[in-house]
PDB file of C-alpha atoms in Angstrom:
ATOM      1  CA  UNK A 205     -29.134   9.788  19.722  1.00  0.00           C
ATOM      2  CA  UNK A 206     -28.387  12.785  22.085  1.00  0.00           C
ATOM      3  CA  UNK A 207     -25.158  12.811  23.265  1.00  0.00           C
ATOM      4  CA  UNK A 208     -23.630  15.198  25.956  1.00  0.00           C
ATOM      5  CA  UNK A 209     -19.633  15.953  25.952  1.00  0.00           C
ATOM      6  CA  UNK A 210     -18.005  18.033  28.790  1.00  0.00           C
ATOM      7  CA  UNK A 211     -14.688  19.750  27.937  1.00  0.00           C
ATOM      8  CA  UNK A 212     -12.063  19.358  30.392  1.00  0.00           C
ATOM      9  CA  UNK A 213     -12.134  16.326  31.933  1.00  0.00           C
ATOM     10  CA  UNK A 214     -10.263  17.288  34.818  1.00  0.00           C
ATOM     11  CA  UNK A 215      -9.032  21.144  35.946  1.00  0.00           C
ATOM     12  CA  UNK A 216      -6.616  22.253  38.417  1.00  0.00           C
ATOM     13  CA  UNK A 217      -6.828  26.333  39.720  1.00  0.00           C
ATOM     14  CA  UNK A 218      -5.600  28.231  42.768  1.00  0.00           C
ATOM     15  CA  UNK A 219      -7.973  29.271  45.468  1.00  0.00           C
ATOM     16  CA  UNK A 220      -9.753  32.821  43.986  1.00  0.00           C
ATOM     17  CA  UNK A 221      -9.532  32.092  40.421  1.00  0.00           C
ATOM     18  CA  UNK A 222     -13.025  32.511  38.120  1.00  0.00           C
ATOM     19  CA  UNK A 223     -13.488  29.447  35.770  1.00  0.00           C
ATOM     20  CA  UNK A 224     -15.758  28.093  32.912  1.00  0.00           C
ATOM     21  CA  UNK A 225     -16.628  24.494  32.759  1.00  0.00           C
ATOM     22  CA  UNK A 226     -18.210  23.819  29.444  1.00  0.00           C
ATOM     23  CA  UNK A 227     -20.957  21.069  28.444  1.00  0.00           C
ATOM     24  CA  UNK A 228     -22.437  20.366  24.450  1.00  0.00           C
ATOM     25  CA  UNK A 229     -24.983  18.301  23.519  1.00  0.00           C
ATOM     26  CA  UNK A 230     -25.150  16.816  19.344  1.00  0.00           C
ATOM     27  CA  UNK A 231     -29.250  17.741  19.609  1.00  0.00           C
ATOM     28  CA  UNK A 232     -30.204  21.198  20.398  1.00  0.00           C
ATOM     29  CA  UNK A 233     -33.964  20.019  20.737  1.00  0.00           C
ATOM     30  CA  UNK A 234     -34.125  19.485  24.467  1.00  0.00           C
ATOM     31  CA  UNK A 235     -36.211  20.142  27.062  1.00  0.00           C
ATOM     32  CA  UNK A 236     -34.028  21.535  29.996  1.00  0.00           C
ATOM     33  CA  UNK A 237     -30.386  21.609  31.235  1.00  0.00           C
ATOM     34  CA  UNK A 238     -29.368  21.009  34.456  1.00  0.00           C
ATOM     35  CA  UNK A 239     -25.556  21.378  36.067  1.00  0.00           C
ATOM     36  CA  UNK A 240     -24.757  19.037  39.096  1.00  0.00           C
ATOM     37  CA  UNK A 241     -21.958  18.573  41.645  1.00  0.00           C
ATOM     38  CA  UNK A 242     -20.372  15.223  43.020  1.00  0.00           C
ATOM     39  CA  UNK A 243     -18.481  14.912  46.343  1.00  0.00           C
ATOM     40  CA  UNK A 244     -16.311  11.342  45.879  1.00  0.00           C
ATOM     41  CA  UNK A 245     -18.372   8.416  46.760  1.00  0.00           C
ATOM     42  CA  UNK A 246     -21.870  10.282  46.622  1.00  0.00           C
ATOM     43  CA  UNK A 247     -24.612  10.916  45.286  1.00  0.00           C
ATOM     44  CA  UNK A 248     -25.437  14.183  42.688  1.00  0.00           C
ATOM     45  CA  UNK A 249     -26.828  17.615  44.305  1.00  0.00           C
ATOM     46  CA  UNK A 250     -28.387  19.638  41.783  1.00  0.00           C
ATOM     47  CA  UNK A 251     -26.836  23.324  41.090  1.00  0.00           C
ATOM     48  CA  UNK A 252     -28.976  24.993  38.320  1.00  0.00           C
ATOM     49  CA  UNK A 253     -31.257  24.051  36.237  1.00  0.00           C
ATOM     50  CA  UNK A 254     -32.359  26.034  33.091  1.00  0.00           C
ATOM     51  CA  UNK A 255     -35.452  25.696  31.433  1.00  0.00           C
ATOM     52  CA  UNK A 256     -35.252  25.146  27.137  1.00  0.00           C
ATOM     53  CA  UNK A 257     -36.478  28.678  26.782  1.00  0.00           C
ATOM     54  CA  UNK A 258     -33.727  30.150  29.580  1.00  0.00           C
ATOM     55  CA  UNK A 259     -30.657  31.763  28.650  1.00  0.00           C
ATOM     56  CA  UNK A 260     -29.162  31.520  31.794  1.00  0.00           C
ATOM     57  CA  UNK A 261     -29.809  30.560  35.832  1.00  0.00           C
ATOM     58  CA  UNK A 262     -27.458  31.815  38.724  1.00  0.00           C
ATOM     59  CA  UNK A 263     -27.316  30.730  42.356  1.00  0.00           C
ATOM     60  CA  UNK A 264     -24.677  32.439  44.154  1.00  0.00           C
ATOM     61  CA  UNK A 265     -20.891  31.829  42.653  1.00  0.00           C
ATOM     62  CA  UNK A 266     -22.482  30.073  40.002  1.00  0.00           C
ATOM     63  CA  UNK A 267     -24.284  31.043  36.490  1.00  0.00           C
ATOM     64  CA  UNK A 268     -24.864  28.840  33.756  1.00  0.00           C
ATOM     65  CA  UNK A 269     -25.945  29.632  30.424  1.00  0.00           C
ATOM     66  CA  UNK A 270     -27.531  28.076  27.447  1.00  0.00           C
ATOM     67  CA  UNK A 271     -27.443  28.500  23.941  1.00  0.00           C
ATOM     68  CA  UNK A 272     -29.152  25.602  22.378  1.00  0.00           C
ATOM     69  CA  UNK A 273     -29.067  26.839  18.730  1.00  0.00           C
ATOM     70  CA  UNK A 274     -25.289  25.988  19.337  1.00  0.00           C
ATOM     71  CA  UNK A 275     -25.416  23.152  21.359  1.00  0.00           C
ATOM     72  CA  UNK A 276     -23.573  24.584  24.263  1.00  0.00           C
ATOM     73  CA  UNK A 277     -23.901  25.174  28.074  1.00  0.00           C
ATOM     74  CA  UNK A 278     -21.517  26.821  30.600  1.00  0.00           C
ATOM     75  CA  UNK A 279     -20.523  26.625  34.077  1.00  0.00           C
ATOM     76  CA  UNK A 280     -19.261  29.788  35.370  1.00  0.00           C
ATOM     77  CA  UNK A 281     -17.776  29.615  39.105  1.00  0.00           C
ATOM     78  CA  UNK A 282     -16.626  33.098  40.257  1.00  0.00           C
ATOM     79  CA  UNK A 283     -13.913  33.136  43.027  1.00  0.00           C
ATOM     80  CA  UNK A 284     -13.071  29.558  43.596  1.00  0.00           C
ATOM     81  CA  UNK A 285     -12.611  27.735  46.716  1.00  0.00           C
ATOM     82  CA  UNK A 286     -11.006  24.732  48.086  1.00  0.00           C
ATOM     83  CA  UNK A 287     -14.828  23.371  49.023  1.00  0.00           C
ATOM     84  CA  UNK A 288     -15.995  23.741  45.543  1.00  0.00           C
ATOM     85  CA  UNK A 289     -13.446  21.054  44.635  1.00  0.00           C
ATOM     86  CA  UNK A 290     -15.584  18.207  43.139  1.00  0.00           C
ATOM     87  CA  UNK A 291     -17.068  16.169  39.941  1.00  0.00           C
ATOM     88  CA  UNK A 292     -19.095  18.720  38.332  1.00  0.00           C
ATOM     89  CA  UNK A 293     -21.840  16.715  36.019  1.00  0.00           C
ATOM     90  CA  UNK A 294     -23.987  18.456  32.810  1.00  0.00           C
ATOM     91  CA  UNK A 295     -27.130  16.328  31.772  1.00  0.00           C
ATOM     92  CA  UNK A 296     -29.973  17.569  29.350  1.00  0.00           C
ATOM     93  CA  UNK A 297     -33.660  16.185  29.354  1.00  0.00           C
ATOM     94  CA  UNK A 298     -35.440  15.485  25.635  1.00  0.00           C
ATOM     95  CA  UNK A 299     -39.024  15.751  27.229  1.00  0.00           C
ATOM     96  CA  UNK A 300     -41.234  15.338  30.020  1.00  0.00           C
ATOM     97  CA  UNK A 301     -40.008  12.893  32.441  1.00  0.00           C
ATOM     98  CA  UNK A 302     -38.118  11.059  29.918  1.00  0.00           C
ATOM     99  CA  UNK A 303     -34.124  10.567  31.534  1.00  0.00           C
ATOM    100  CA  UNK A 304     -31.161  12.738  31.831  1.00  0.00           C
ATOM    101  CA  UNK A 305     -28.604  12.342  29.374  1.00  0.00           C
ATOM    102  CA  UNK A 306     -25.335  12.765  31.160  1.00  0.00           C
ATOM    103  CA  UNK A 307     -21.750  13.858  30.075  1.00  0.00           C
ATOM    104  CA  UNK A 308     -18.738  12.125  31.559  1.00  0.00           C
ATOM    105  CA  UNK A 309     -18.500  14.934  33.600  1.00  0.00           C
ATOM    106  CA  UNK A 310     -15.281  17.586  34.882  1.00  0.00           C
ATOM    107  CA  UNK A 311     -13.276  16.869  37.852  1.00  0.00           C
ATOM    108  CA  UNK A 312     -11.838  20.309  39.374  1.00  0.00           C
ATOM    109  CA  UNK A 313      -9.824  21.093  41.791  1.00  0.00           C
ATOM    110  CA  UNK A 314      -8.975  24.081  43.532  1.00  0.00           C
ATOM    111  CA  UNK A 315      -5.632  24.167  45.363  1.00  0.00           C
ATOM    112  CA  UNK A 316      -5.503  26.355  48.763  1.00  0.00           C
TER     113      UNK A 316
ATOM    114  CA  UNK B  76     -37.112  16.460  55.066  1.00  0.00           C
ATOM    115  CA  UNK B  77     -38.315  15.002  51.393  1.00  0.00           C
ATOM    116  CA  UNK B  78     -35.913  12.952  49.529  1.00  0.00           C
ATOM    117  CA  UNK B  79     -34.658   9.620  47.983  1.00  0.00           C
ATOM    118  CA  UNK B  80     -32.879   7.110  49.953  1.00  0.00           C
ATOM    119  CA  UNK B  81     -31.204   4.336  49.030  1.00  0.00           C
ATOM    120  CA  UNK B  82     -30.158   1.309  50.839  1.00  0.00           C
ATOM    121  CA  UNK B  83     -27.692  -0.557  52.055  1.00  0.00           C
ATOM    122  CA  UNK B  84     -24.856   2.071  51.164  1.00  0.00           C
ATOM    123  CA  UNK B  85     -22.622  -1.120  50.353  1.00  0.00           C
ATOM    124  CA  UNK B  86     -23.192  -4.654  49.450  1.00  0.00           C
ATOM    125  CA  UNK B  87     -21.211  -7.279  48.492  1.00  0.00           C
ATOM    126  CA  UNK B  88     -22.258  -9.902  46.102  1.00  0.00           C
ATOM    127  CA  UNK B  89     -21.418 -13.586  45.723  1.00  0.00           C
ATOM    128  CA  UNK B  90     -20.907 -15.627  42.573  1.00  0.00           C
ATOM    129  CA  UNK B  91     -24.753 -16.873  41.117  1.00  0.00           C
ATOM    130  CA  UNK B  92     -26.516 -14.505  43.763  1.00  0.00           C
ATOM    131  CA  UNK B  93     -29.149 -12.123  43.092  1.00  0.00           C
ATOM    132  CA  UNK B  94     -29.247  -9.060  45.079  1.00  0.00           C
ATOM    133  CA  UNK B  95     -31.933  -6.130  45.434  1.00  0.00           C
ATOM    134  CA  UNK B  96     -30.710  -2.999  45.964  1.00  0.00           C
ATOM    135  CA  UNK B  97     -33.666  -0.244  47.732  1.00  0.00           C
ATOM    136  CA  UNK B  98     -34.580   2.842  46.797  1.00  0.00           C
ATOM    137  CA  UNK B  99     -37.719   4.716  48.431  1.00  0.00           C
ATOM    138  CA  UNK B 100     -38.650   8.482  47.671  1.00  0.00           C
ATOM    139  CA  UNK B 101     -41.156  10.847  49.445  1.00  0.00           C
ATOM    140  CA  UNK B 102     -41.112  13.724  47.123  1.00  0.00           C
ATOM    141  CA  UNK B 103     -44.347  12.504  45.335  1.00  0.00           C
ATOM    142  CA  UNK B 104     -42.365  12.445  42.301  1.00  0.00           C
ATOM    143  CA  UNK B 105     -44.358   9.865  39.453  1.00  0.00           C
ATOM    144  CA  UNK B 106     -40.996   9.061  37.447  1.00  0.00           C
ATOM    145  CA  UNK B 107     -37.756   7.234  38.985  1.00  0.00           C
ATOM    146  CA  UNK B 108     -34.425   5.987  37.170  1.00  0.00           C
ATOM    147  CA  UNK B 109     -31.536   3.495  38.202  1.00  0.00           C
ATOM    148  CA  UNK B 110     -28.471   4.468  36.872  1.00  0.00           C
ATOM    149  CA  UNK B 111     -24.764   2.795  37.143  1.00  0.00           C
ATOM    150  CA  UNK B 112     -21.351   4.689  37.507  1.00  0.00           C
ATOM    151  CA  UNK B 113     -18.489   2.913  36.523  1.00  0.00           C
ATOM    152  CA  UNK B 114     -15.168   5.279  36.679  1.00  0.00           C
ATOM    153  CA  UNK B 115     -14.037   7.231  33.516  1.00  0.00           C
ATOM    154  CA  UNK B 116     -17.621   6.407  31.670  1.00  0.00           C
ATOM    155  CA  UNK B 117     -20.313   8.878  33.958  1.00  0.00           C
ATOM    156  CA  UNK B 118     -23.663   7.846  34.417  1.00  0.00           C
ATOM    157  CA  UNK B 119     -25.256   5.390  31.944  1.00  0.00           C
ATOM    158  CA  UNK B 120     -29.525   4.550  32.218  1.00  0.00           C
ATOM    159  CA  UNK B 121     -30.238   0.943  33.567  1.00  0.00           C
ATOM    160  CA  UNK B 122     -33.953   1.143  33.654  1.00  0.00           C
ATOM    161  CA  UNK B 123     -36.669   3.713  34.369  1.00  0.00           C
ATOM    162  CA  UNK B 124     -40.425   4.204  35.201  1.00  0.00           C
ATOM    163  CA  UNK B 125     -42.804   7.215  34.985  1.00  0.00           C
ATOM    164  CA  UNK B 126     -45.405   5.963  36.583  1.00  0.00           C
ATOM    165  CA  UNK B 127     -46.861   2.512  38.796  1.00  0.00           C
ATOM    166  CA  UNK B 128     -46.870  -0.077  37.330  1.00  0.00           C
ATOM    167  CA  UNK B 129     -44.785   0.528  34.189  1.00  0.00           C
ATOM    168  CA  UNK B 130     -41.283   1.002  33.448  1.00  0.00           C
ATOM    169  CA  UNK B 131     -38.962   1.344  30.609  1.00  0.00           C
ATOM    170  CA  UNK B 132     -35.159  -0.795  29.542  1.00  0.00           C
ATOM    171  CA  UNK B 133     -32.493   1.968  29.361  1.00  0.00           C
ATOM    172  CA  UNK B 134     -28.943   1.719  27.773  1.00  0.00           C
ATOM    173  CA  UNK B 135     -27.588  -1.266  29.871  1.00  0.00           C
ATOM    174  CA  UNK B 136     -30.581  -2.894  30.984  1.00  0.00           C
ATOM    175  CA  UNK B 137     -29.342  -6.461  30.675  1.00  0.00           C
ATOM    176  CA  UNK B 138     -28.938  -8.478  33.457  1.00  0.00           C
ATOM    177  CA  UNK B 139     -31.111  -6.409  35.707  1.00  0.00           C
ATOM    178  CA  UNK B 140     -34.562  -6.255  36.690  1.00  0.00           C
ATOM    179  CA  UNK B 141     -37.119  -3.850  38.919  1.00  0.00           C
ATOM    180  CA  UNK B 142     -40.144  -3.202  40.037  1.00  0.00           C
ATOM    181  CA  UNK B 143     -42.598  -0.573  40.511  1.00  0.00           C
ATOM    182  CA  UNK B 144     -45.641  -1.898  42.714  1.00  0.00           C
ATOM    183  CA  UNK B 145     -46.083   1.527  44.500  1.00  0.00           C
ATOM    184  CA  UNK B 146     -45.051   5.435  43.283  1.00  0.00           C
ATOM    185  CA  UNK B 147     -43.070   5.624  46.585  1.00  0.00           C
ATOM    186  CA  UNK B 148     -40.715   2.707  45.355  1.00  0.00           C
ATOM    187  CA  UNK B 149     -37.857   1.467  42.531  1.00  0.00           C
ATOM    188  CA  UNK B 150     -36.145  -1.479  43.159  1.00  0.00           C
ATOM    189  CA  UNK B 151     -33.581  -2.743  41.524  1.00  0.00           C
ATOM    190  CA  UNK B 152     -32.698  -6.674  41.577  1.00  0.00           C
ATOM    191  CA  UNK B 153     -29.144  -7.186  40.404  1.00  0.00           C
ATOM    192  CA  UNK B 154     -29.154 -11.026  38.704  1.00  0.00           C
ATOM    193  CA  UNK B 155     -26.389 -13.591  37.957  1.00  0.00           C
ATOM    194  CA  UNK B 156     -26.795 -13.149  34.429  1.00  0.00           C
ATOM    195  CA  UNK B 157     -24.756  -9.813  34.786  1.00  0.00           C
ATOM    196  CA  UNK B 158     -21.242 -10.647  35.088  1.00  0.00           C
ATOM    197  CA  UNK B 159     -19.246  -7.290  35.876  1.00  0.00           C
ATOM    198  CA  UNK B 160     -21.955  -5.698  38.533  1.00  0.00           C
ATOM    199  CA  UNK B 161     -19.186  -3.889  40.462  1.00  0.00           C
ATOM    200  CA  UNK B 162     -19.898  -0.419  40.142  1.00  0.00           C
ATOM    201  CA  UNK B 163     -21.666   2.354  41.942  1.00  0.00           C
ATOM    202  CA  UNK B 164     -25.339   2.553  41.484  1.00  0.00           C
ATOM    203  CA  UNK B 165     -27.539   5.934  41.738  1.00  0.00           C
ATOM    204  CA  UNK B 166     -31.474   6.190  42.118  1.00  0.00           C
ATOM    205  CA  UNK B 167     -33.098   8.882  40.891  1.00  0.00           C
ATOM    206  CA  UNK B 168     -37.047  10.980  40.709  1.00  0.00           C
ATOM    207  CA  UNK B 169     -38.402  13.448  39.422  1.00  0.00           C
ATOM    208  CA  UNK B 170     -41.654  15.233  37.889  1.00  0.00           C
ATOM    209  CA  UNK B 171     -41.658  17.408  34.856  1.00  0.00           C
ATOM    210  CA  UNK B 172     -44.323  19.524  35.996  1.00  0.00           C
ATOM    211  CA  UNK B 173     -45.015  21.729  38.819  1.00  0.00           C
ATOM    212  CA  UNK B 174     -46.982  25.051  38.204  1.00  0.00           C
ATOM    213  CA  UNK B 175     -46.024  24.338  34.542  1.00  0.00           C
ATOM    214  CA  UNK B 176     -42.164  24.751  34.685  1.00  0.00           C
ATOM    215  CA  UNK B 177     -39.471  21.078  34.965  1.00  0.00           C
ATOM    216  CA  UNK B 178     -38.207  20.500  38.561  1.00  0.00           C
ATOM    217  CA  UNK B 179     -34.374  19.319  39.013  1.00  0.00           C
ATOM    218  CA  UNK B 180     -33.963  15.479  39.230  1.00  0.00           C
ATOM    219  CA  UNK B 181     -32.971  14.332  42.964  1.00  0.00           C
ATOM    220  CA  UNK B 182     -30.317  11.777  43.591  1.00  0.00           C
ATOM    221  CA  UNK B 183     -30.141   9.253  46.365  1.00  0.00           C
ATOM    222  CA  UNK B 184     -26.303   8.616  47.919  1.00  0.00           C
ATOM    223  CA  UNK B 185     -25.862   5.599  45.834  1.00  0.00           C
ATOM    224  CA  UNK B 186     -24.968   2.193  46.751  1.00  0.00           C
ATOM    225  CA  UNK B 187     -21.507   0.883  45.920  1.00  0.00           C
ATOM    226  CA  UNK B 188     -21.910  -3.175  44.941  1.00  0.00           C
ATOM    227  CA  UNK B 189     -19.021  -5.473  44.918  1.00  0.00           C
ATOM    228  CA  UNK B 190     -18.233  -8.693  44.113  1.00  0.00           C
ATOM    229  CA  UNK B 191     -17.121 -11.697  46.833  1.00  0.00           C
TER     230      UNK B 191
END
């Protein structure tokens, strides 16, 4: 059974700082990754999604890569700000429409 | 604008009650998900569909029940037999294929059910 683990569960950084969130997942045989953000009490916006044969996707700030041989996906958020503070969730698909597998998911903040 | 939307944004349930919580999409996406979000444990898979008339048990699918009578709609009936309902719950679509590559899943604003 695929299971997704995000390492740290919660970070703290001053405004400006770059930081790595990181995501693995115990089967490397999926069929995308995709990064999302959570404000408190909503819903999930989706920030990047890469495709099984990707190595990486970046949208502004943000760039994640993959490297499923490993297992592993990052989050890489380049000059924080206070706004970016948030739940950041990783979740991998095994095929087709079949459901996301989520993590538990990294709660950062970033301190003005 | 296309998206999900999920109603009522809180509800409050009472002891032996059954309650239905809406979710209605207009992204023409075939496949929809319920999840629930309890603090500390992310998002775990109640029950899913990928097309009318069909859908699929997830990880915690006791206690619940849906429907899926048109593409446009997932609803999700929340019955006495499931005895801690408090949590947050989060609709879902999506369609694997659009000019051949996966689209990102879309998330409705949730709805936050409570007990009386």
């Amino acid at each position: 059974k695929q299971e997704v683990t995000q390492i740290p569960a919660a970070l703290s950084v001053p405004e400006g700082e770059n930081l790595v969130l990181n995501c693995s997942f115990t089967d490397s045989a999926i069929y995308n990754l995709q990064w999302f953000r959570q404000d408190p009490g909503k819903g999930l916006t989706s920030l990047l999604l890469i495709q099984s044969s990707q190595r990486e996707q970046t949208s502004g700030r943000l760039n994640a890569s993959l490297d499923k041989s490993s297992g592993r996906s990052t989050l890489y958020i380049a000059a924080s700000q206070p706004g970016d503070s948030a739940t950041y969730l990783c979740a991998v698909v095994v095929s087709g429409n079949t459901p996301l597998v989520f993590g538990k998911g990294t709660r950062l903040s970033v301190i003005a | 604008d296309g998206g999900i939307t999920q109603s009522p944004k809180y509800l409050f349930r009472k002891e032996g009650q059954n309650v239905t919580l809406s979710c209605e999409q207009n992204l023409n996406h075939d496949a929809m998900y319920w999840y629930r979000q309890d603090p500390g444990q992310g998002l775990r898979l109640i029950y899913y569909s990928q097309i009318v008339n069909d859908f699929q048990k997830g990880d915690i699918a006791e206690g619940y029940s849906v429907s899926r009578e048109k593409k446009e709609s997932f609803p999700l009936t929340v019955t006495s037999a499931q005895k801690n309902p408090t949590a947050f719950y989060l609709c879902a679509s999506g369609s694997s294929w659009d000019r051949g590559l996966n689209q990102p899943q879309h998330f409705g604003d949730g709805t936050r059910l409570s007990i009386l």
